[in-house]
Short mmCIF file of C-alpha atoms and ligand atoms in Angstrom, two decimals:
data_model
loop_
_atom_site.label_atom_id
_atom_site.label_comp_id
_atom_site.label_asym_id
_atom_site.label_seq_id
_atom_site.Cartn_x
_atom_site.Cartn_y
_atom_site.Cartn_z
CA MET K 30 115.33 101.03 294.59
CA ASN K 31 116.36 102.90 297.68
CA LYS K 32 119.76 102.39 299.11
CA PRO K 33 119.59 101.25 302.76
CA GLN K 34 122.72 103.17 303.77
CA ASN K 35 123.00 106.65 305.28
CA ILE K 36 125.16 109.38 303.81
CA VAL K 37 128.44 108.95 305.75
CA ASP K 38 131.87 110.42 305.07
CA THR K 39 135.30 108.91 305.73
CA PHE K 40 135.38 110.59 309.18
CA GLY K 41 132.18 108.80 310.20
CA ARG K 42 130.08 111.98 310.09
CA VAL K 43 126.44 111.15 309.18
CA HIS K 44 124.96 113.70 306.77
CA ASP K 45 121.24 114.15 307.34
CA TYR K 46 120.85 117.99 306.72
CA LEU K 47 120.45 119.26 303.15
CA ARG K 48 120.51 122.98 302.22
CA ILE K 49 118.96 123.57 298.93
CA SER K 50 119.62 126.86 297.08
CA LEU K 51 116.52 127.85 295.07
CA THR K 52 118.24 130.57 293.00
CA GLU K 53 121.41 132.50 292.63
CA ARG K 54 119.46 135.75 292.17
CA CYS K 55 118.49 138.18 294.90
CA ASN K 56 116.42 141.27 295.51
CA LEU K 57 119.18 142.69 297.78
CA ARG K 58 122.96 143.25 297.06
CA CYS K 59 124.68 142.76 300.43
CA PHE K 60 128.25 143.72 299.70
CA TYR K 61 129.81 140.82 301.54
CA CYS K 62 127.74 138.34 299.56
CA MET K 63 127.10 139.64 296.11
CA PRO K 64 130.04 140.97 294.05
CA GLU K 65 129.80 144.66 293.43
CA ASP K 66 128.95 144.22 289.74
CA GLY K 67 126.42 141.49 290.38
CA ILE K 68 126.63 137.91 289.10
CA GLN K 69 126.36 136.99 285.56
CA LEU K 70 122.78 135.68 285.03
CA ARG K 71 122.45 132.38 283.29
CA ASP K 72 119.77 130.76 281.22
CA LYS K 73 116.86 129.41 283.26
CA ALA K 74 117.38 125.95 281.77
CA GLU K 75 120.66 125.64 283.65
CA PHE K 76 118.74 125.54 286.94
CA MET K 77 116.53 122.93 288.55
CA SER K 78 112.86 123.20 287.64
CA THR K 79 110.27 122.56 290.42
CA GLU K 80 109.88 118.94 289.39
CA GLU K 81 113.65 118.33 289.23
CA LEU K 82 114.24 119.92 292.60
CA ILE K 83 111.56 117.81 294.31
CA PHE K 84 112.83 114.66 292.58
CA ILE K 85 116.41 115.24 293.72
CA ALA K 86 115.27 116.27 297.28
CA LYS K 87 113.38 112.96 297.51
CA LYS K 88 116.56 111.01 296.61
CA PHE K 89 118.32 112.67 299.60
CA VAL K 90 115.40 111.95 301.89
CA ASP K 91 115.59 108.25 300.78
CA LEU K 92 119.20 108.27 301.91
CA GLY K 93 118.38 109.51 305.40
CA VAL K 94 118.15 113.29 305.12
CA LYS K 95 115.81 114.57 307.97
CA LYS K 96 116.16 118.23 307.67
CA ILE K 97 115.97 120.51 304.59
CA ARG K 98 116.53 124.27 304.67
CA LEU K 99 115.84 126.45 301.63
CA THR K 100 118.25 129.21 300.89
CA GLY K 101 119.83 131.12 297.84
CA GLY K 102 120.28 133.85 296.65
CA GLU K 103 116.89 134.80 297.92
CA PRO K 104 114.66 131.77 297.82
CA THR K 105 111.34 133.70 298.09
CA ILE K 106 111.85 135.39 294.66
CA ARG K 107 111.23 132.11 292.78
CA LYS K 108 107.84 132.25 291.19
CA ASP K 109 107.26 128.59 292.20
CA PHE K 110 108.21 129.16 295.84
CA SER K 111 104.75 128.37 297.25
CA SER K 112 104.67 125.11 295.22
CA ILE K 113 108.17 124.08 296.31
CA ILE K 114 107.44 124.49 300.00
CA LYS K 115 104.14 122.80 299.71
CA GLN K 116 105.69 119.72 298.12
CA LEU K 117 108.69 119.67 300.33
CA GLY K 118 106.36 120.09 303.33
CA GLU K 119 104.82 116.71 302.42
CA LEU K 120 108.18 114.89 302.91
CA PRO K 121 109.16 113.47 306.23
CA VAL K 122 111.57 116.23 306.99
CA GLU K 123 111.86 119.34 309.16
CA LEU K 124 111.61 122.22 306.70
CA GLY K 125 113.34 125.49 307.31
CA LEU K 126 114.04 128.75 305.39
CA THR K 127 116.87 131.28 305.27
CA THR K 128 115.59 134.54 303.89
CA ASN K 129 116.11 138.34 303.81
CA ALA K 130 112.41 138.60 304.74
CA VAL K 131 111.56 141.25 302.09
CA LEU K 132 108.73 139.18 300.74
CA ILE K 133 107.72 137.15 303.84
CA ASP K 134 104.25 138.77 304.23
CA LYS K 135 103.33 137.47 300.87
CA TYR K 136 104.19 133.91 301.85
CA ILE K 137 103.33 133.67 305.57
CA ASP K 138 100.22 131.54 305.07
CA ASP K 139 102.03 129.14 302.68
CA LEU K 140 104.82 128.74 305.23
CA MET K 141 102.40 127.91 308.01
CA GLU K 142 100.59 125.44 305.83
CA ALA K 143 103.85 123.70 304.77
CA GLY K 144 104.80 123.38 308.50
CA VAL K 145 107.79 125.72 308.28
CA LYS K 146 108.56 126.81 311.88
CA SER K 147 112.19 127.91 311.77
CA ILE K 148 113.13 130.95 309.80
CA ASN K 149 116.64 132.52 309.63
CA ILE K 150 116.70 136.14 308.64
CA SER K 151 119.69 138.32 307.62
CA LEU K 152 119.69 141.78 309.21
CA ASP K 153 123.19 143.24 309.52
CA SER K 154 122.25 146.56 311.21
CA LEU K 155 119.59 148.01 313.34
CA LYS K 156 120.24 151.40 311.73
CA GLU K 157 117.99 152.00 308.72
CA GLU K 158 120.49 153.95 306.71
CA ARG K 159 123.40 151.64 307.46
CA PHE K 160 121.40 148.49 306.63
CA ASN K 161 120.21 149.93 303.35
CA ALA K 162 123.77 150.90 302.50
CA ILE K 163 125.10 147.37 303.29
CA SER K 164 122.35 145.76 301.28
CA ARG K 165 122.42 148.44 298.57
CA ARG K 166 118.56 148.63 298.61
CA GLY K 167 115.88 150.33 300.66
CA TYR K 168 113.97 147.60 302.45
CA TYR K 169 114.85 148.08 306.11
CA THR K 170 111.36 149.05 307.25
CA LYS K 171 109.68 146.28 305.32
CA ILE K 172 112.00 143.69 306.74
CA LYS K 173 111.54 144.88 310.30
CA GLU K 174 107.69 144.75 309.87
CA ASN K 175 108.00 141.24 308.48
CA ILE K 176 110.14 140.18 311.40
CA ASP K 177 107.48 141.39 313.79
CA LEU K 178 104.83 139.60 311.75
CA LEU K 179 106.77 136.32 312.08
CA ILE K 180 107.24 136.75 315.88
CA LYS K 181 103.47 137.57 316.21
CA ASN K 182 102.80 134.23 314.45
CA ASP K 183 105.11 132.18 316.66
CA PHE K 184 107.74 131.29 314.17
CA HIS K 185 111.17 130.38 315.58
CA ILE K 186 113.30 133.33 314.37
CA LYS K 187 117.03 133.56 314.09
CA ILE K 188 118.63 136.80 313.00
CA ASN K 189 121.95 136.43 311.10
CA ILE K 190 124.45 139.28 311.42
CA VAL K 191 127.71 139.18 309.49
CA LEU K 192 130.00 141.30 311.68
CA ILE K 193 132.51 143.27 309.68
CA LYS K 194 135.18 145.57 311.24
CA GLY K 195 134.39 149.27 310.65
CA THR K 196 130.94 148.47 309.19
CA ASN K 197 128.65 147.24 311.97
CA ASP K 198 130.89 145.99 314.80
CA ASP K 199 129.68 148.91 316.97
CA GLU K 200 126.16 147.30 317.12
CA ILE K 201 127.01 144.12 319.01
CA ILE K 202 125.43 145.30 322.27
CA ASP K 203 122.33 146.78 320.56
CA PHE K 204 121.61 143.44 318.99
CA VAL K 205 122.08 141.58 322.26
CA LYS K 206 119.87 144.08 324.01
CA TRP K 207 117.16 143.16 321.43
CA THR K 208 117.17 139.58 322.76
CA VAL K 209 116.44 140.66 326.25
CA ASN K 210 112.89 141.80 325.41
CA GLU K 211 112.11 139.66 322.35
CA LYS K 212 111.97 135.87 321.95
CA ILE K 213 114.49 135.77 319.13
CA GLN K 214 117.87 134.30 318.61
CA ILE K 215 120.66 136.58 317.30
CA ARG K 216 123.54 134.97 315.58
CA PHE K 217 126.84 136.80 314.94
CA ILE K 218 128.61 135.26 311.95
CA GLU K 219 132.25 135.79 311.20
CA PHE K 220 132.79 137.38 307.81
CA MET K 221 133.94 134.54 305.43
CA PRO K 222 135.91 134.64 302.22
CA PHE K 223 134.15 134.10 298.87
CA ASP K 224 134.84 135.06 295.29
CA GLY K 225 134.48 138.81 294.86
CA ASN K 226 133.78 139.93 298.45
CA ASN K 227 137.14 141.57 299.26
CA TRP K 228 137.56 139.45 302.34
CA ASN K 229 140.63 139.68 304.51
CA PHE K 230 141.31 138.05 307.91
CA GLU K 231 141.50 141.46 309.72
CA LYS K 232 137.94 142.40 308.77
CA LYS K 233 136.32 139.58 310.78
CA ILE K 234 135.24 140.10 314.38
CA SER K 235 136.22 136.98 316.33
CA TYR K 236 134.29 134.87 318.84
CA LYS K 237 136.53 136.13 321.69
CA GLU K 238 136.11 139.82 320.74
CA ILE K 239 132.33 139.50 320.73
CA LEU K 240 132.21 137.74 324.09
CA THR K 241 134.60 140.13 325.74
CA GLU K 242 132.42 143.09 324.68
CA VAL K 243 129.14 141.49 325.91
CA ASP K 244 130.69 140.42 329.15
CA SER K 245 132.07 143.80 329.88
CA PHE K 246 128.72 145.54 329.07
CA PHE K 247 126.29 143.17 330.77
CA GLY K 248 128.66 141.82 333.46
CA LYS K 249 130.28 138.36 333.14
CA ASP K 250 127.88 136.87 335.71
CA GLN K 251 124.83 137.93 333.62
CA VAL K 252 125.95 136.09 330.51
CA GLU K 253 124.81 132.48 330.67
CA LYS K 254 126.21 129.75 328.37
CA LEU K 255 123.46 127.60 326.95
CA LYS K 256 123.78 123.99 325.97
CA ASP K 257 124.39 123.62 322.25
CA ALA K 258 122.39 121.15 320.24
CA PRO K 259 124.40 118.36 318.56
CA ASN K 260 125.64 119.54 315.10
CA ASP K 261 124.88 123.13 316.06
CA THR K 262 127.24 125.60 314.34
CA THR K 263 126.47 128.24 316.95
CA ARG K 264 127.79 128.56 320.44
CA ASN K 265 124.78 129.93 322.29
CA PHE K 266 124.36 132.29 325.25
CA LYS K 267 121.71 134.35 326.95
CA ILE K 268 121.46 137.39 329.15
CA LYS K 269 120.01 136.14 332.38
CA GLY K 270 116.23 136.79 332.57
CA GLY K 271 116.09 137.72 328.94
CA LEU K 272 113.47 136.18 326.58
CA GLY K 273 115.86 135.42 323.67
CA SER K 274 119.38 134.36 323.19
CA PHE K 275 122.46 135.10 321.16
CA GLY K 276 125.01 132.90 319.52
CA ILE K 277 128.31 133.13 317.67
CA ILE K 278 129.16 131.22 314.40
CA SER K 279 132.93 131.32 314.26
CA SER K 280 133.57 129.64 310.93
CA VAL K 281 136.85 131.45 310.43
CA THR K 282 138.58 131.46 313.85
CA ASN K 283 137.02 128.38 315.38
CA PRO K 284 135.18 126.15 312.89
CA PHE K 285 132.65 123.51 313.80
CA CYS K 286 133.65 120.88 311.25
CA ASP K 287 133.95 117.96 313.66
CA THR K 288 130.21 117.49 313.86
CA CYS K 289 129.21 118.73 310.45
CA ASN K 290 126.16 116.95 309.02
CA ARG K 291 125.50 119.45 306.08
CA ILE K 292 125.20 118.84 302.37
CA ARG K 293 124.45 121.56 299.87
CA LEU K 294 122.56 121.47 296.64
CA THR K 295 123.13 124.46 294.43
CA ALA K 296 120.39 126.01 292.32
CA ASP K 297 121.99 124.55 289.18
CA GLY K 298 121.82 121.07 290.68
CA LYS K 299 125.36 120.44 291.90
CA ILE K 300 126.08 118.68 295.19
CA LYS K 301 128.64 120.47 297.33
CA ASN K 302 129.86 118.73 300.42
CA CYS K 303 131.16 121.84 302.21
CA LEU K 304 130.80 125.57 301.79
CA PHE K 305 134.50 125.78 300.94
CA SER K 306 134.65 122.55 298.78
CA GLN K 307 135.99 122.82 295.29
CA SER K 308 134.67 119.51 294.19
CA GLU K 309 131.10 119.47 292.94
CA MET K 310 129.10 116.81 291.15
CA ASP K 311 126.42 117.50 288.64
CA LEU K 312 123.31 115.74 289.94
CA LEU K 313 120.97 117.71 287.72
CA GLY K 314 122.85 116.69 284.51
CA ALA K 315 122.76 113.10 285.63
CA VAL K 316 118.99 113.21 286.31
CA ARG K 317 118.51 114.72 282.86
CA ASN K 318 120.49 111.87 281.34
CA GLY K 319 118.24 109.49 283.16
CA GLU K 320 121.11 108.27 285.47
CA GLU K 321 120.72 107.13 289.09
CA ILE K 322 122.15 109.74 291.45
CA GLN K 323 122.28 108.11 294.87
CA ASP K 324 125.69 106.53 294.22
CA MET K 325 126.92 109.96 293.18
CA ILE K 326 125.65 111.47 296.41
CA LEU K 327 127.33 108.82 298.51
CA GLU K 328 130.65 109.15 296.53
CA ASN K 329 130.67 112.92 296.82
CA ILE K 330 130.37 112.88 300.49
CA LYS K 331 133.10 110.20 300.73
CA GLY K 332 135.37 112.91 299.30
CA LYS K 333 134.50 115.47 301.96
CA GLU K 334 137.62 117.03 303.65
CA LYS K 335 138.02 116.98 307.43
CA GLU K 336 137.59 120.75 307.76
CA ARG K 337 136.74 123.82 305.58
CA GLY K 338 137.15 122.16 302.22
CA GLY K 339 140.82 121.39 303.01
CA ASN K 340 141.76 124.91 304.18
CA LYS K 341 143.47 124.32 307.49
CA SER K 342 143.55 127.94 308.58
CA PHE K 343 142.11 131.07 307.01
CA GLU K 344 144.77 133.11 308.82
CA THR K 345 147.35 131.82 306.45
CA LEU K 346 145.08 131.52 303.41
CA ASP K 347 146.29 133.08 300.22
CA PHE K 348 142.82 134.38 299.18
CA SER K 349 143.85 135.27 295.62
CA LYS K 350 144.53 131.58 294.97
CA MET K 351 141.31 130.33 296.50
CA LYS K 352 138.72 129.24 294.00
CA ASN K 353 135.16 129.12 295.12
CA ARG K 354 131.77 130.34 293.89
CA THR K 355 130.31 133.56 295.29
CA MET K 356 128.22 133.00 298.42
CA VAL K 357 125.14 133.88 296.50
CA SER K 358 125.74 131.17 293.97
CA ILE K 359 126.53 128.47 296.55
CA GLY K 360 123.61 129.07 298.78
CA GLY K 361 124.42 130.26 302.32
N1 SAM H 14 119.09 135.71 301.03
C1 SAM H 14 118.98 134.92 302.16
C2 SAM H 14 119.54 135.59 303.38
O1 SAM H 14 120.17 136.65 303.16
O2 SAM H 14 119.30 135.13 304.49
C3 SAM H 14 119.57 133.48 302.06
C4 SAM H 14 120.90 133.39 301.45
S1 SAM H 14 122.28 134.19 302.26
C5 SAM H 14 123.61 133.83 301.16
C6 SAM H 14 122.43 133.11 303.65
C7 SAM H 14 123.39 133.64 304.77
O3 SAM H 14 124.72 133.72 304.31
C8 SAM H 14 123.00 134.97 305.25
O4 SAM H 14 122.81 134.87 306.61
C9 SAM H 14 124.26 135.88 304.99
O5 SAM H 14 124.41 136.80 305.91
C10 SAM H 14 125.30 134.84 304.97
N2 SAM H 14 126.49 135.25 304.32
C11 SAM H 14 126.57 135.70 302.99
N3 SAM H 14 127.86 136.01 302.73
C12 SAM H 14 128.61 135.78 303.82
C13 SAM H 14 129.99 135.93 304.10
N4 SAM H 14 130.87 136.42 303.22
N5 SAM H 14 130.41 135.64 305.37
C14 SAM H 14 129.46 135.14 306.26
N6 SAM H 14 128.19 134.94 306.02
C15 SAM H 14 127.77 135.25 304.80
FE1 SF4 H 15 120.91 138.36 298.98
FE2 SF4 H 15 121.07 137.01 301.29
FE3 SF4 H 15 123.31 137.52 299.80
FE4 SF4 H 15 122.13 139.54 301.02
S1 SF4 H 15 123.02 137.76 302.06
S2 SF4 H 15 122.79 139.53 298.86
S3 SF4 H 15 119.94 138.99 301.00
S4 SF4 H 15 121.61 136.33 299.18
#
C-alpha cells in the first residue's frame, strides 16, 4: 500500500525531484567527469532493467515525487531509452533529460511523444577543437546541429558549461553573447570534486569572478537579475533585451543546499540523498529480494546532511581523503 507521507528530511526539506541515472557509460570522455583511464565496466545484471527502473520510479512517485530527470553517464546510449521515456512519460511527473546531445536527432520524436520539454545539454566550449579535446571525442558539429534541431522544435534548452581555469574560462563572454540572440539558458557550473578528476579549489571559476567579467563587458546596468524559481540551483540573469538568459551554479563557493529537493537513483539502483553523500542504500537489491522499498527511501532521506554530504567547505577539504563515486557513476 502507498505511504501517505512525503519524503522529508530532518531539516524539513520536502524531496519531490528524482534524478535517475540510466547508465554509467558514455559516448564522450569529458576529462572533468570521466577518469582518464575510463571506469571499470560491470556486468549488465548489476544495473536496473527497464522493468526494475520503472517499478522503482513508481515507488518514488507514490511518495510524492513530481519531477524526474534522466541522466547518466549518457542516458541516450541505453538501447531501451525510447521505452523508458515512453513509460515514465505516462506517470504524473514532469519529465526532463540531461544529455550530451550526440544522439538527440535519433530520439527527438520519442521525446516529443513522451512530453519531455526541458533538455539540459553539456557544451563546455564554442570552439570545435577545444570542445573535442575536453570531451576526447569528435562530436562538436553533431552536437551543435542537434541543439539547433531542439531549438527549432521549441524545447526548453539549458546549456551546461563546467568552467575550469586555463581550459575554457576565456569563453564566458562568448557564451553570454549567444543568449542575446537565441532563446536558450546558459548555466556556468563551478568545477566540482569527484573521484579521479584531479580537482583542486583553485581550478574553479567562482560566481563572483563570472559576474564581474560579464558586468564589465556588457555594463552593470545591462545585466538584469531574474527571479529564481523555488529550489532552483541556479542564480539567473539576462542581458537586457536579449532572448535568452544565463545562470551560475555555484555548488563549490556558494551552495544551494537550504532548499534542496533532490534525490538521486544510480544506474545500479542505489538511492543517494546528495551528490556528495557517502551513504547509499541498495533499492535494487531489496526489490530483487521482494522487499518493500518505501521505508528505505524515507529512512535514507532522514539521514541527509544539512549541506554537501557533510562537507562544510570545499576550500578546506582534503580531497585525497574524500570518498565518492566518479560523477559518471553517480549521475550528474
Ligand atoms: N552525459 C550527460 C551530460 O553530459 O549532460 C549527463 C550526465 S553529466 C554527468 C551531467 C552534468 O554533470 C553535465 O552537465 C556535466 O557537465 C556535469 N559535471 C560532470 N562532472 C562535473 C564536475 N566535476 N563538476 C561540475 N559538473 C560536472
Ligand atoms: Fe559523458 Fe556527460 Fe560525463 Fe561528458 S559530462 S563524460 S558527456 S557523462
